[in-house]
């Protein structure tokens, strides 16, 4: 299988999430963690404030393995800021849908085309690698979209980002959007997809099927409005489903999520895939019975592989098997009668007083009750 790369935009898109604004120390810490985790590119925008410019400079100086992509508008003045930061990679975005051209930018298609080409030429003439983002490309007039992509390819663009800026595409629509561009140009493509209707992760992978080789993520999916695909889901899907040869340290995923929680007080909802607190909890008695023999019966990926923990929830659904197991954990004598009695007792437990214990693996005898 071919490698699909990851660009993490926690420091750019992520900071556009309500309630997120990192200090420079935090930005540097996040960049180090993402680099150690194994993403290919880290995006940050130096144009939004002096603070961000300082952070961008400092992060670029760290000499991380990942490329640092300096994000800004398709304007010479923004490219100049990237140059000031000593960036090797920059990204420039320009809305190309009619709604963006008419109501946001108030420029004609001709002007947008000219600006796109000029921006790419300017960056290239200053020795920068440049990714160009055809913002709101999913709503752009298809012929104009292709015209822009061909023109910037001609101008020497290094990558093109295809964004579903308002998250309105279905997976098949995303596939067609990417395929159209894939067939028209040879430039490597990025997928940047928003989650407004909940399709972000699915659309990112449709984009891969159609030929992009880089997906944009943020930690926990934070971003403008409802955000973009979460790093955890993307990295796990790439590794386990797509067999993409990345060098991810998947066991850092929970730590990365915790880092964002610490820096922003955004807590992932409990049923969130991979990093949610319920992602590895088992509650129904039949599940419990199976898990005790082989956790893979109800777990797609072992929790330790992604830094999470397995927990057994003893409650009204535990049944006799669950009750007997709980008794053995507690070192109690158990027979059929007493297990039935305990199961009946568990039925009386209500949400909030369910008994939860980590189950490290089925051979472990010691109970660590960390509640
Ligand atoms: C933005 C728009 C953007 C850009 C994506 C990209 C989008 O907020 O600047 O540069 O790849 O969603 O279109 O995030
Ligand atoms: Cu975006």
Coordinates of C-alpha atoms and ligand atoms in Angstrom, one line a residue:
X1 CA 0.0 0.0 0.0
X2 CA 1.2 3.5 -0.6
X3 CA 2.0 5.9 2.2
X4 CA -0.6 8.5 3.0
X5 CA 1.0 11.5 4.8
X6 CA -0.5 13.5 7.6
X7 CA -0.4 17.3 8.0
X8 CA -1.4 18.4 11.5
X9 CA -3.0 21.8 11.8
X10 CA -3.7 21.9 15.5
X11 CA -1.6 25.1 15.7
X12 CA -3.4 26.8 12.8
X13 CA -6.9 25.3 12.2
X14 CA -7.1 24.1 15.8
X15 CA -6.5 27.6 17.1
X16 CA -9.6 28.7 15.1
X17 CA -11.7 26.6 17.5
X18 CA -13.7 28.7 20.0
X19 CA -11.9 28.7 23.3
X20 CA -8.5 27.7 22.0
X21 CA -5.6 30.0 22.1
X22 CA -2.2 28.6 23.1
X23 CA 0.7 30.3 24.6
X24 CA 4.0 30.2 22.7
X25 CA 5.4 27.7 25.2
X26 CA 2.4 25.4 24.6
X27 CA 2.7 25.8 20.8
X28 CA 6.3 24.7 20.9
X29 CA 5.4 21.8 23.2
X30 CA 2.6 20.7 20.8
X31 CA 4.9 20.9 17.8
X32 CA 7.5 18.7 19.6
X33 CA 4.9 16.1 20.6
X34 CA 3.4 16.0 17.0
X35 CA 6.9 15.6 15.6
X36 CA 7.7 12.8 18.0
X37 CA 4.3 11.2 17.2
X38 CA 5.4 11.1 13.5
X39 CA 3.3 13.5 11.5
X40 CA 4.8 14.6 8.2
X41 CA 4.0 18.3 8.3
X42 CA 3.0 20.8 11.0
X43 CA 1.0 23.8 10.1
X44 CA 1.1 27.2 11.8
X45 CA 0.1 30.7 10.8
X46 CA 2.6 33.4 11.5
X47 CA 0.4 36.1 10.0
X48 CA -2.3 36.3 12.7
X49 CA -0.2 38.0 15.4
X50 CA 3.3 38.8 16.5
X51 CA 3.1 36.1 19.0
X52 CA 2.3 33.6 16.3
X53 CA 5.2 34.9 14.2
X54 CA 7.6 34.4 17.2
X55 CA 6.2 30.9 17.7
X56 CA 6.6 30.0 14.0
X57 CA 10.2 31.3 14.0
X58 CA 11.1 29.3 17.2
X59 CA 9.4 26.1 15.9
X60 CA 11.2 26.3 12.6
X61 CA 14.5 26.7 14.5
X62 CA 14.0 23.4 16.4
X63 CA 15.0 21.4 13.4
X64 CA 12.2 18.9 13.8
X65 CA 11.8 16.0 11.4
X66 CA 8.4 17.3 10.2
X67 CA 8.2 20.1 7.7
X68 CA 6.8 23.3 9.2
X69 CA 4.3 24.8 6.9
X70 CA 3.7 28.6 7.3
X71 CA 0.1 29.3 6.4
X72 CA -1.3 32.7 5.1
X73 CA -3.4 34.4 2.5
X74 CA -2.5 34.4 -1.2
X75 CA -0.7 37.8 -0.8
X76 CA 2.9 38.8 -1.2
X77 CA 2.8 40.4 2.2
X78 CA 1.9 37.1 3.8
X79 CA 4.6 35.2 1.9
X80 CA 7.1 37.9 3.1
X81 CA 6.1 37.0 6.7
X82 CA 6.9 33.3 6.0
X83 CA 10.2 34.3 4.5
X84 CA 10.9 36.4 7.6
X85 CA 10.4 33.3 9.7
X86 CA 12.9 31.4 7.6
X87 CA 10.2 29.0 6.5
X88 CA 11.0 26.3 3.9
X89 CA 7.4 25.6 3.2
X90 CA 4.5 28.0 3.0
X91 CA 0.8 27.6 2.3
X92 CA -1.4 30.2 0.6
X93 CA -5.2 30.2 0.4
X94 CA -7.6 32.0 -1.8
X95 CA -11.4 31.5 -2.0
X96 CA -12.3 30.5 -5.5
X97 CA -16.1 29.7 -5.3
X98 CA -18.4 32.4 -6.5
X99 CA -19.7 33.1 -3.1
X100 CA -16.2 33.7 -1.8
X101 CA -15.2 35.7 -4.9
X102 CA -18.3 37.9 -4.9
X103 CA -19.3 38.2 -1.3
X104 CA -16.0 37.8 0.6
X105 CA -13.2 38.9 -1.6
X106 CA -15.2 41.1 -4.1
X107 CA -12.9 40.1 -7.0
X108 CA -13.5 38.6 -10.4
X109 CA -12.5 35.1 -11.4
X110 CA -9.8 36.6 -13.7
X111 CA -8.4 38.5 -10.7
X112 CA -8.4 35.4 -8.5
X113 CA -6.6 33.4 -11.3
X114 CA -4.0 36.2 -11.6
X115 CA -3.5 36.4 -7.8
X116 CA -3.1 32.6 -7.5
X117 CA -0.4 32.4 -10.2
X118 CA 1.4 35.5 -8.9
X119 CA 1.5 34.2 -5.4
X120 CA 3.0 30.8 -6.5
X121 CA 5.5 32.5 -8.7
X122 CA 6.5 34.9 -5.9
X123 CA 7.0 32.1 -3.4
X124 CA 9.0 30.0 -5.9
X125 CA 11.2 32.9 -6.9
X126 CA 12.1 33.3 -3.3
X127 CA 13.1 29.6 -2.9
X128 CA 10.0 28.6 -0.9
X129 CA 8.1 25.4 -1.4
X130 CA 4.4 26.3 -1.7
X131 CA 1.1 24.6 -1.1
X132 CA -1.8 26.4 -2.7
X133 CA -5.3 26.0 -1.2
X134 CA -8.2 26.5 -3.5
X135 CA -10.5 27.6 -0.6
X136 CA -14.1 26.5 -0.8
X137 CA -13.0 24.4 -3.8
X138 CA -15.9 22.0 -3.1
X139 CA -18.4 24.7 -4.1
X140 CA -16.4 26.3 -6.9
X141 CA -17.5 26.1 -10.5
X142 CA -15.7 22.9 -11.6
X143 CA -14.2 24.4 -14.8
X144 CA -12.8 27.3 -13.0
X145 CA -11.4 25.0 -10.3
X146 CA -9.5 23.1 -12.9
X147 CA -8.4 26.2 -14.6
X148 CA -6.8 27.5 -11.4
X149 CA -5.2 24.2 -10.6
X150 CA -3.6 23.9 -14.1
X151 CA -2.4 27.5 -13.9
X152 CA -0.7 27.1 -10.6
X153 CA 0.8 23.8 -11.7
X154 CA 2.3 25.7 -14.6
X155 CA 3.6 28.3 -12.1
X156 CA 5.4 25.5 -10.2
X157 CA 3.2 24.9 -7.2
X158 CA 4.5 22.0 -5.0
X159 CA 1.2 20.8 -3.5
X160 CA -2.5 21.7 -3.9
X161 CA -4.9 21.5 -1.0
X162 CA -8.5 20.6 -1.9
X163 CA -10.7 21.8 0.9
X164 CA -14.3 21.1 1.6
X165 CA -14.3 24.3 3.5
X166 CA -17.9 24.2 4.8
X167 CA -18.2 20.4 5.0
X168 CA -21.0 19.8 2.6
X169 CA -19.7 16.9 0.5
X170 CA -20.8 13.3 0.8
X171 CA -18.0 10.7 0.5
X172 CA -18.9 10.1 -3.2
X173 CA -18.9 13.9 -3.8
X174 CA -15.5 14.2 -2.2
X175 CA -14.2 11.4 -4.4
X176 CA -15.5 13.1 -7.5
X177 CA -14.1 16.5 -6.5
X178 CA -10.6 15.1 -5.9
X179 CA -10.7 12.8 -9.0
X180 CA -11.5 15.7 -11.3
X181 CA -8.4 17.5 -10.1
X182 CA -6.3 14.4 -10.0
X183 CA -7.0 13.7 -13.6
X184 CA -6.1 17.3 -14.6
X185 CA -2.8 17.9 -12.8
X186 CA 0.2 15.9 -11.6
X187 CA 0.8 17.9 -8.4
X188 CA 0.6 16.0 -5.1
X189 CA -2.8 16.8 -3.4
X190 CA -3.9 17.4 0.2
X191 CA -7.4 16.8 1.6
X192 CA -8.7 19.4 4.0
X193 CA -12.3 18.5 5.0
X194 CA -14.6 20.0 7.6
X195 CA -17.0 18.1 9.8
X196 CA -20.1 20.2 9.6
X197 CA -22.4 17.3 8.9
X198 CA -20.1 14.7 10.5
X199 CA -18.5 13.3 7.3
X200 CA -15.0 14.7 7.8
X201 CA -13.2 11.4 8.5
X202 CA -15.1 9.5 5.8
X203 CA -14.5 12.3 3.3
X204 CA -10.8 12.3 4.1
X205 CA -10.5 8.7 3.2
X206 CA -12.7 9.1 0.1
X207 CA -10.2 11.7 -1.0
X208 CA -7.3 9.1 -0.5
X209 CA -9.2 6.6 -2.6
X210 CA -9.4 9.3 -5.3
X211 CA -5.6 10.1 -5.2
X212 CA -4.7 12.6 -2.4
X213 CA -1.5 11.6 -0.5
X214 CA -1.9 13.9 2.5
X215 CA -4.7 14.4 5.0
X216 CA -5.1 17.4 7.3
X217 CA -5.9 16.7 10.9
X218 CA -5.9 18.4 14.3
X219 CA -5.6 16.8 17.8
X220 CA -9.2 15.8 18.8
X221 CA -10.4 17.4 15.5
X222 CA -10.6 20.9 16.9
X223 CA -11.0 23.7 14.3
X224 CA -13.3 26.3 12.9
X225 CA -16.9 25.4 13.9
X226 CA -17.1 21.6 14.2
X227 CA -13.5 21.1 13.1
X228 CA -11.7 18.7 10.8
X229 CA -10.7 15.0 11.1
X230 CA -9.1 14.1 14.4
X231 CA -5.5 12.9 14.3
X232 CA -6.4 9.8 16.3
X233 CA -9.0 8.4 13.9
X234 CA -6.9 9.2 10.9
X235 CA -3.7 7.7 12.2
X236 CA -5.4 4.6 13.4
X237 CA -7.3 4.1 10.2
X238 CA -4.2 4.7 8.1
X239 CA -2.3 2.1 10.2
X240 CA -4.9 -0.6 10.7
X241 CA -7.3 -0.2 7.7
X242 CA -5.2 1.3 5.0
X243 CA -1.9 -0.3 6.0
X244 CA -0.1 2.9 5.1
X245 CA 3.6 2.7 6.1
X246 CA 3.7 5.6 8.6
X247 CA 6.0 5.7 11.6
X248 CA 3.4 6.8 14.1
X249 CA 3.7 6.3 17.8
X250 CA 0.1 5.5 18.2
X251 CA 0.5 4.9 22.0
X252 CA 0.9 8.7 22.3
X253 CA -2.7 9.4 21.1
X254 CA -4.3 9.6 24.5
X255 CA -1.4 11.8 25.8
X256 CA -1.9 14.2 22.8
X257 CA -5.6 14.4 23.6
X258 CA -4.8 15.1 27.3
X259 CA -2.4 17.8 26.3
X260 CA -5.2 19.7 24.5
X261 CA -7.5 19.1 27.4
X262 CA -4.9 20.6 29.7
X263 CA -4.2 23.6 27.5
X264 CA -7.8 24.4 26.5
X265 CA -10.2 22.6 28.9
X266 CA -11.8 21.0 25.9
X267 CA -12.6 17.4 26.9
X268 CA -13.3 14.8 24.3
X269 CA -16.8 13.4 24.6
X270 CA -16.9 10.0 26.3
X271 CA -17.9 8.0 23.2
X272 CA -15.2 9.7 21.0
X273 CA -13.4 7.1 19.0
X274 CA -9.9 6.0 20.2
X275 CA -9.4 8.6 23.0
X276 CA -12.9 8.8 24.6
X277 CA -13.2 7.5 28.1
X278 CA -15.8 4.9 26.9
X279 CA -13.8 3.8 23.9
X280 CA -12.6 0.7 25.8
X281 CA -15.3 0.2 28.4
X282 CA -17.3 -3.1 28.3
X283 CA -20.6 -3.3 30.1
X284 CA -23.1 -5.9 28.8
X285 CA -22.7 -9.3 30.5
X286 CA -22.3 -11.2 27.2
X287 CA -19.6 -8.9 26.2
X288 CA -17.9 -9.3 29.5
X289 CA -17.9 -13.0 29.3
X290 CA -16.3 -12.9 25.8
X291 CA -13.8 -10.2 26.8
X292 CA -12.6 -12.3 29.7
X293 CA -11.7 -15.1 27.3
X294 CA -10.4 -12.9 24.4
X295 CA -10.6 -9.1 24.4
X296 CA -10.5 -9.0 20.6
X297 CA -14.0 -10.3 20.7
X298 CA -15.2 -6.8 21.3
X299 CA -12.2 -4.6 20.6
X300 CA -11.0 -3.7 17.1
X301 CA -7.6 -2.6 18.4
X302 CA -6.0 -3.3 21.8
X303 CA -6.3 -0.2 24.1
X304 CA -2.6 -0.1 25.0
X305 CA -1.8 0.3 21.3
X306 CA -3.4 3.8 21.3
X307 CA -2.5 4.7 24.9
X308 CA -6.0 4.0 26.3
X309 CA -7.1 1.5 29.0
X310 CA -9.7 -1.2 29.0
X311 CA -12.3 -1.0 31.7
X312 CA -15.0 -3.3 32.9
X313 CA -18.2 -1.7 34.0
X314 CA -20.2 -3.7 36.5
X315 CA -23.8 -2.6 36.5
X316 CA -27.3 -3.7 35.9
X317 CA -26.3 -5.6 32.7
X318 CA -23.4 -7.5 34.3
X319 CA -25.4 -10.7 34.8
X320 CA -24.1 -13.8 36.6
X321 CA -20.8 -14.0 34.6
X322 CA -20.0 -10.4 35.5
X323 CA -21.0 -10.9 39.1
X324 CA -18.9 -14.0 39.4
X325 CA -15.9 -12.2 37.9
X326 CA -16.3 -9.3 40.2
X327 CA -16.4 -11.7 43.2
X328 CA -13.3 -13.4 42.0
X329 CA -11.5 -10.1 41.7
X330 CA -12.6 -9.3 45.3
X331 CA -11.3 -12.7 46.4
X332 CA -14.8 -13.9 47.5
X333 CA -16.0 -17.5 47.5
X334 CA -18.4 -17.8 44.7
X335 CA -21.0 -20.4 43.9
X336 CA -24.1 -20.2 41.7
X337 CA -26.3 -18.9 44.5
X338 CA -24.1 -16.1 45.6
X339 CA -23.3 -15.0 42.0
X340 CA -27.0 -14.8 41.4
X341 CA -27.4 -12.7 44.5
X342 CA -24.6 -10.3 43.6
X343 CA -26.0 -10.0 40.0
X344 CA -29.4 -9.0 41.5
X345 CA -27.6 -6.5 43.7
X346 CA -25.8 -5.0 40.7
X347 CA -29.2 -4.6 39.0
X348 CA -30.0 -2.0 41.6
X349 CA -27.0 0.2 40.7
X350 CA -27.8 3.3 38.8
X351 CA -25.7 5.4 36.5
X352 CA -23.0 7.1 38.5
X353 CA -22.6 4.3 41.0
X354 CA -21.6 1.6 38.5
X355 CA -18.4 -0.1 39.5
X356 CA -15.6 0.4 37.1
X357 CA -12.3 -1.4 37.1
X358 CA -9.4 -1.3 34.7
X359 CA -8.8 -4.7 33.2
X360 CA -5.1 -4.8 32.2
X361 CA -5.4 -8.2 30.6
X362 CA -7.2 -11.3 31.4
X363 CA -4.3 -12.9 33.3
X364 CA -3.7 -10.0 35.7
X365 CA -4.8 -10.9 39.2
X366 CA -4.2 -7.5 40.9
X367 CA -7.0 -5.0 40.9
X368 CA -6.0 -1.4 40.5
X369 CA -9.0 0.6 41.5
X370 CA -8.1 4.0 40.3
X371 CA -11.6 5.6 40.5
Ligands
LIG1 C1 -9.1 28.9 6.5 C2 -9.7 28.0 5.4 C3 -9.2 26.6 5.4 C4 -7.9 26.4 4.6 C5 -7.5 25.0 4.3 C6 -6.1 24.8 3.8 C7 -10.4 25.8 4.7 O1 -9.7 28.9 7.6 O2 -8.1 29.5 6.3 O3 -5.3 25.7 3.8 O4 -5.8 23.7 3.3 O5 -11.1 25.1 5.4 O6 -10.6 26.0 3.5 O7 -9.0 26.1 6.7
LIG2 CU1 -10.3 24.6 7.4

